[in-house]
Coordinates of C-alpha atoms in Angstrom, one line a residue:
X478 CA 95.9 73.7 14.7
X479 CA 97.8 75.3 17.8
X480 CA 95.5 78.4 17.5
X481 CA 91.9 75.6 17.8
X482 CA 93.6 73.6 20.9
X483 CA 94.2 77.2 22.7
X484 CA 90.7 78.4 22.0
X485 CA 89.2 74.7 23.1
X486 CA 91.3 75.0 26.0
X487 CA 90.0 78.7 26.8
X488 CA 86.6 77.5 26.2
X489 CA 87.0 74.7 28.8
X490 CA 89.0 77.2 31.5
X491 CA 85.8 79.2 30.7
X492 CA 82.9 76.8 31.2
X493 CA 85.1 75.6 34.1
X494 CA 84.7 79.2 36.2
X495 CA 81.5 79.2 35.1
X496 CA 80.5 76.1 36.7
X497 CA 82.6 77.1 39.7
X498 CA 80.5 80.5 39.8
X499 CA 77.1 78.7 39.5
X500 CA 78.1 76.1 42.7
X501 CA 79.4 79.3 44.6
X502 CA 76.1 81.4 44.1
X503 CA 74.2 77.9 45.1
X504 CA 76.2 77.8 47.9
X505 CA 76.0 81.4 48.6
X506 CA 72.6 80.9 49.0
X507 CA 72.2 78.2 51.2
X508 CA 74.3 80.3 53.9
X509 CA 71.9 83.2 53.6
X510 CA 69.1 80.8 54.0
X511 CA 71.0 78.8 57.0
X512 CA 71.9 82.4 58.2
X513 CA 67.9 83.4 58.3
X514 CA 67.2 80.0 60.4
X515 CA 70.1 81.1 62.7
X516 CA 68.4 84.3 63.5
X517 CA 65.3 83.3 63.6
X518 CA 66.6 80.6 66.3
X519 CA 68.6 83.3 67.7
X520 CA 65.4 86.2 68.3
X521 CA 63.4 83.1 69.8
X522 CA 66.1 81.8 72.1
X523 CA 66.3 85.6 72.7
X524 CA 62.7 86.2 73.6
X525 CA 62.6 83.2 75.8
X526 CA 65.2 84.2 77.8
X527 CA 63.8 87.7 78.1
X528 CA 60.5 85.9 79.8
X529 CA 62.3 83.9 82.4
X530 CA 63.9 87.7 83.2
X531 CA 60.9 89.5 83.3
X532 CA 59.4 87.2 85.2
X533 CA 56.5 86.3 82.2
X534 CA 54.3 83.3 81.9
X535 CA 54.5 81.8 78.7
X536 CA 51.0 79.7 79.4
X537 CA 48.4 80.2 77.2
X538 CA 44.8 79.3 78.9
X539 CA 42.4 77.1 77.2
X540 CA 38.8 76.7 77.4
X541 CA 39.3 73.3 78.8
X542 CA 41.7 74.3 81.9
X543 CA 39.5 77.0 83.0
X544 CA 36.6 75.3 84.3
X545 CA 36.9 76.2 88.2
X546 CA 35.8 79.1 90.0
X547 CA 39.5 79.8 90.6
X548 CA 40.9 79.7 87.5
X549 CA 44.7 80.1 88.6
X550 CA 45.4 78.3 91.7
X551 CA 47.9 81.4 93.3
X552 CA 46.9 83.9 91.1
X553 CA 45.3 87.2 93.0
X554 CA 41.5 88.2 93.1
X555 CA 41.4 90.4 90.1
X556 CA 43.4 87.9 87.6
X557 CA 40.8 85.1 88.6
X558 CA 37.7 87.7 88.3
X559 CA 38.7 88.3 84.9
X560 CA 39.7 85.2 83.8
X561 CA 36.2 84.1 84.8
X562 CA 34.3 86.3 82.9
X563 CA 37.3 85.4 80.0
X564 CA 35.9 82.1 80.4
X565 CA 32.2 82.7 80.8
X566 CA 32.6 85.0 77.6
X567 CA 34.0 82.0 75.6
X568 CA 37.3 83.6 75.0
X569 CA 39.2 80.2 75.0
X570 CA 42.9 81.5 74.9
X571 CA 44.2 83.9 77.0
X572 CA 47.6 84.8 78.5
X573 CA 48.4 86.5 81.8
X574 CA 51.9 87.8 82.9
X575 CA 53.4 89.8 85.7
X576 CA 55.2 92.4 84.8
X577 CA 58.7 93.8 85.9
X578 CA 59.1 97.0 88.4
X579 CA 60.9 98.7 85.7
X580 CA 58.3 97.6 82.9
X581 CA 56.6 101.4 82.1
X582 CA 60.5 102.7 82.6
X583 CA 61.9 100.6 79.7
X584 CA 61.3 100.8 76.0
X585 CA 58.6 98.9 73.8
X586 CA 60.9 96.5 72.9
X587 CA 62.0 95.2 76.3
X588 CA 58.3 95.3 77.4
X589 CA 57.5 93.5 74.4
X590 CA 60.1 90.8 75.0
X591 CA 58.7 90.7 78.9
X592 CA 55.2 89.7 78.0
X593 CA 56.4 87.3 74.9
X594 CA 54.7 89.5 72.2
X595 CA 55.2 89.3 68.5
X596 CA 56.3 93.0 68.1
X597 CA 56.3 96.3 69.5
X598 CA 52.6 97.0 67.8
X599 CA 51.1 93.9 69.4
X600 CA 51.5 96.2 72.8
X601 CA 47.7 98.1 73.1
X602 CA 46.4 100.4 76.2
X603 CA 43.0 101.0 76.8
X604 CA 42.0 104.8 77.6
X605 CA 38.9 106.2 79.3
X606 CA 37.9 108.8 76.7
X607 CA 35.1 112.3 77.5
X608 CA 33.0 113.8 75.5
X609 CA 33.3 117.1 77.1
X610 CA 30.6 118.4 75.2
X611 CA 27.7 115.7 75.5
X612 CA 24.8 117.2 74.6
X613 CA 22.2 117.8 77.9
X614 CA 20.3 114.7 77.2
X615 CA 22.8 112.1 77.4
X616 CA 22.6 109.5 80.1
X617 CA 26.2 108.7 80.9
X618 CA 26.8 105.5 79.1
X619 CA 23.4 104.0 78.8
X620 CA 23.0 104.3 75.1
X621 CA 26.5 102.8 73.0
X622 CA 25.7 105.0 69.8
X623 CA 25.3 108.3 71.8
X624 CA 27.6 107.6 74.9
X625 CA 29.4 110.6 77.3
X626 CA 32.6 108.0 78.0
X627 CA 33.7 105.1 75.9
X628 CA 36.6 102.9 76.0
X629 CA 39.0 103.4 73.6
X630 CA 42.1 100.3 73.1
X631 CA 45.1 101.6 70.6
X632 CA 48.3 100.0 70.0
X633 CA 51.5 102.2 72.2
X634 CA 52.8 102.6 68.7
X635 CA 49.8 104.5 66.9
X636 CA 48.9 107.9 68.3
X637 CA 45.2 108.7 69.3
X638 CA 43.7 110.9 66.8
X639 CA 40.6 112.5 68.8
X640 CA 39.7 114.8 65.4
X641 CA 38.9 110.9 64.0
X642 CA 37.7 109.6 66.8
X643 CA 35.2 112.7 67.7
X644 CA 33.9 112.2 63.6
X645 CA 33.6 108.4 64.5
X646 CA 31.2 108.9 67.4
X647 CA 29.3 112.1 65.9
X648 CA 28.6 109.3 63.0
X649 CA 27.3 107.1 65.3
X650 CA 24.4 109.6 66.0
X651 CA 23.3 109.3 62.7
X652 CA 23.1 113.3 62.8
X653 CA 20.8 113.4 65.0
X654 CA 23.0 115.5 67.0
X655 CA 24.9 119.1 66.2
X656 CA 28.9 118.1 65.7
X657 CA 29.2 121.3 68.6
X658 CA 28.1 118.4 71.1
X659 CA 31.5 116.2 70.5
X660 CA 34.8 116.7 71.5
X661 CA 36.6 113.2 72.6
X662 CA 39.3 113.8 75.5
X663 CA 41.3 111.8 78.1
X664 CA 39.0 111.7 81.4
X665 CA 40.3 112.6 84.3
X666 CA 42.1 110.0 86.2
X667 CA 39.9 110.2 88.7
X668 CA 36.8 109.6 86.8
X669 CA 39.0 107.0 84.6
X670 CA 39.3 105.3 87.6
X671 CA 35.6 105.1 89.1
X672 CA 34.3 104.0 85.6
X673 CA 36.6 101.2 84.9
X674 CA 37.5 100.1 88.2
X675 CA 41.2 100.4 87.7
X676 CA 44.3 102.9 87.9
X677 CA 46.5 104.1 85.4
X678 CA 48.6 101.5 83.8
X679 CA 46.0 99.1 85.0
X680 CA 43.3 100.2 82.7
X681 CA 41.2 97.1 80.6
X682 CA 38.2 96.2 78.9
X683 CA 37.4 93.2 80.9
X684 CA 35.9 93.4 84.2
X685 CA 34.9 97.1 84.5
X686 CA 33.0 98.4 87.2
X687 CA 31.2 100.3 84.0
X688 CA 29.7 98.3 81.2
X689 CA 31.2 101.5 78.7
X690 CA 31.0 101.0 75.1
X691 CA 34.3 99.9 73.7
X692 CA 36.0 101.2 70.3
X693 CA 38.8 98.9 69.2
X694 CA 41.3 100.7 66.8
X695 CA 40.9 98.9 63.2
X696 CA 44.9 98.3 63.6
X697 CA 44.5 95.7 65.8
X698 CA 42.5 93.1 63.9
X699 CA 44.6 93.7 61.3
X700 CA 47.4 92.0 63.6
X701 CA 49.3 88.8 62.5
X702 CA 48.9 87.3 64.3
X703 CA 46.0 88.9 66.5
X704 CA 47.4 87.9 69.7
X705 CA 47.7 91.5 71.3
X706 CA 48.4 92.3 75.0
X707 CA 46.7 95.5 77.2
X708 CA 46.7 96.0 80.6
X709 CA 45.4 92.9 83.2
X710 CA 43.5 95.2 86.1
X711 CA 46.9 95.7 88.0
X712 CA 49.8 97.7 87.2
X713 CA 51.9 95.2 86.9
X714 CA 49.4 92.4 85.6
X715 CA 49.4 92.4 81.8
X716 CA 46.5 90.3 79.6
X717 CA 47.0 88.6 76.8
X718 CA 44.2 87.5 74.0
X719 CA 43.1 86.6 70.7
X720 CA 41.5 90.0 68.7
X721 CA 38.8 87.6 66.8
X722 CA 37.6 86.5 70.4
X723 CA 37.9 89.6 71.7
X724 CA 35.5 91.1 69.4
X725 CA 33.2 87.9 69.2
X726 CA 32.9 88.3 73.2
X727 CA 32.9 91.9 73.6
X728 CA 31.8 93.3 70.5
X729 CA 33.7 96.7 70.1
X730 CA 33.2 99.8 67.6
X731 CA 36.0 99.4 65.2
X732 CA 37.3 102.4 64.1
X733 CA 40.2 104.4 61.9
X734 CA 40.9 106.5 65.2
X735 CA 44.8 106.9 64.8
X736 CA 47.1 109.0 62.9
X737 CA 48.1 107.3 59.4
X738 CA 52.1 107.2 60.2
X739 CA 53.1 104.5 62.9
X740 CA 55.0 106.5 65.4
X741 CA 55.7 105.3 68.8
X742 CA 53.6 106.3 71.6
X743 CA 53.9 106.2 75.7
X744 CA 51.1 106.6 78.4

């Protein structure tokens, strides 16, 4: 008798931790899912103060708001040139933000925080790129599948890979032309500058004094979301815009013409 009533009173002791244990793991994880919000609320919080710092808009343009000539009341001559042909190119949300002094002197993340991006890989340049060994009878830019300078936009965090990119545009020929006649390379800053109308740092795909063809690294497309940023036509002006619209308005190349393995890149 006394051996039952200390096995039924083990068997209760037991089902009683048990219970205990199942409330603690319930509870356990409704702090890691209260923790998650708390960060989440945290890297926002965190990213908002970071604009106000930087000196960043967090306005996003709509089709609606950009009716007038002058798009931003303020704003200098090349912001409102290129938000007009934004505009006139039915790209219906853009964002433009003025960068910090120290912006190219600080890290991916900090410039990422200044312009209110959703990660370091959202971050893109746009590079003037040579084929140093066109073949005679190309024109300059005149023909997109057979061009001596194309634009070229890949995130800071993928490297160019020019042996890709020089196979992309040979491909583009259609083999009409020897693969001797390609080698892709940076331009000259000078002759960066002429064709697209801006300096270094400055460097974008909208307004150029040069209608070059543009080839859009198959990364960025592939961004959720596809809000990316590149440079605004100043150093310190930074632009801001969807990747669908992008392409439906400018209608890049896209191509594989970075290394595999993310690594992070400066200009």
């Amino acid at each position: 008798m006394a051996t039952h009533e200390s096995t039924s009173l083990l068997l209760s002791r037991f089902d009683c931790v048990v219970s205990r244990a199942f409330k603690l793991e319930q509870f356990v994880k409704v702090i890691q899912k209260f923790d998650h919000v708390i960060t989440r609320l945290s890297h926002l919080e965190m990213r908002l103060q970071s604009l106000h710092v930087c000196g960043g808009s967090t306005h996003i343009k709509n089709h609606d708001e950009a009716d007038g000539a002058t798009i931003t009341s303020g704003a200098s001559s090349t912001q409102n040139r290129l938000e007009l042909e934004l505009k006139n190119n039915k790209c219906s949300s853009f964002r433009f933000v003025r960068a910090p002094p120290d912006y190219y002197a600080q890290a991916l993340e900090y410039r990422m925080r200044c312009v209110g991006a959703s990660s370091v890989n959202h971050l893109c340049k746009s590079m003037i790129m040579e084929n140093t060994r066109a073949h005679p009878s190309v024109d300059g830019w005149s023909n997109p599948l057979n061009s001596k300078y194309y634009v070229v936009i890949v995130q800071y965090t993928a490297r160019l890979h020019t042996e890709k990119l020089k196979n992309f545009v040979y491909k583009l020929s259609e083999g009409k032309i020897g693969k001797q006649y390609f080698n892709m390379r940076l331009a000259p800053s000078d002759v960066s500058d002429t064709l697209s109308g801006f300096v270094h740092n400055a460097v974008t795909p909208i307004g150029m004094a040069t209608p070059l063809p543009i080839i859009l690294s198959h990364r960025i497309p592939a961004l959720q979301p596809d809000f990316f940023f590149l440079g605004g036509g100043e150093v310190d002006l930074k632009l801001g815009l969807l990747a669908s619209q992008f392409i439906k308005a400018y209608a890049p190349m896209i191509a594989d013409c970075t290394y595999d393995n993310i690594a992070e890149g400066e200009e």
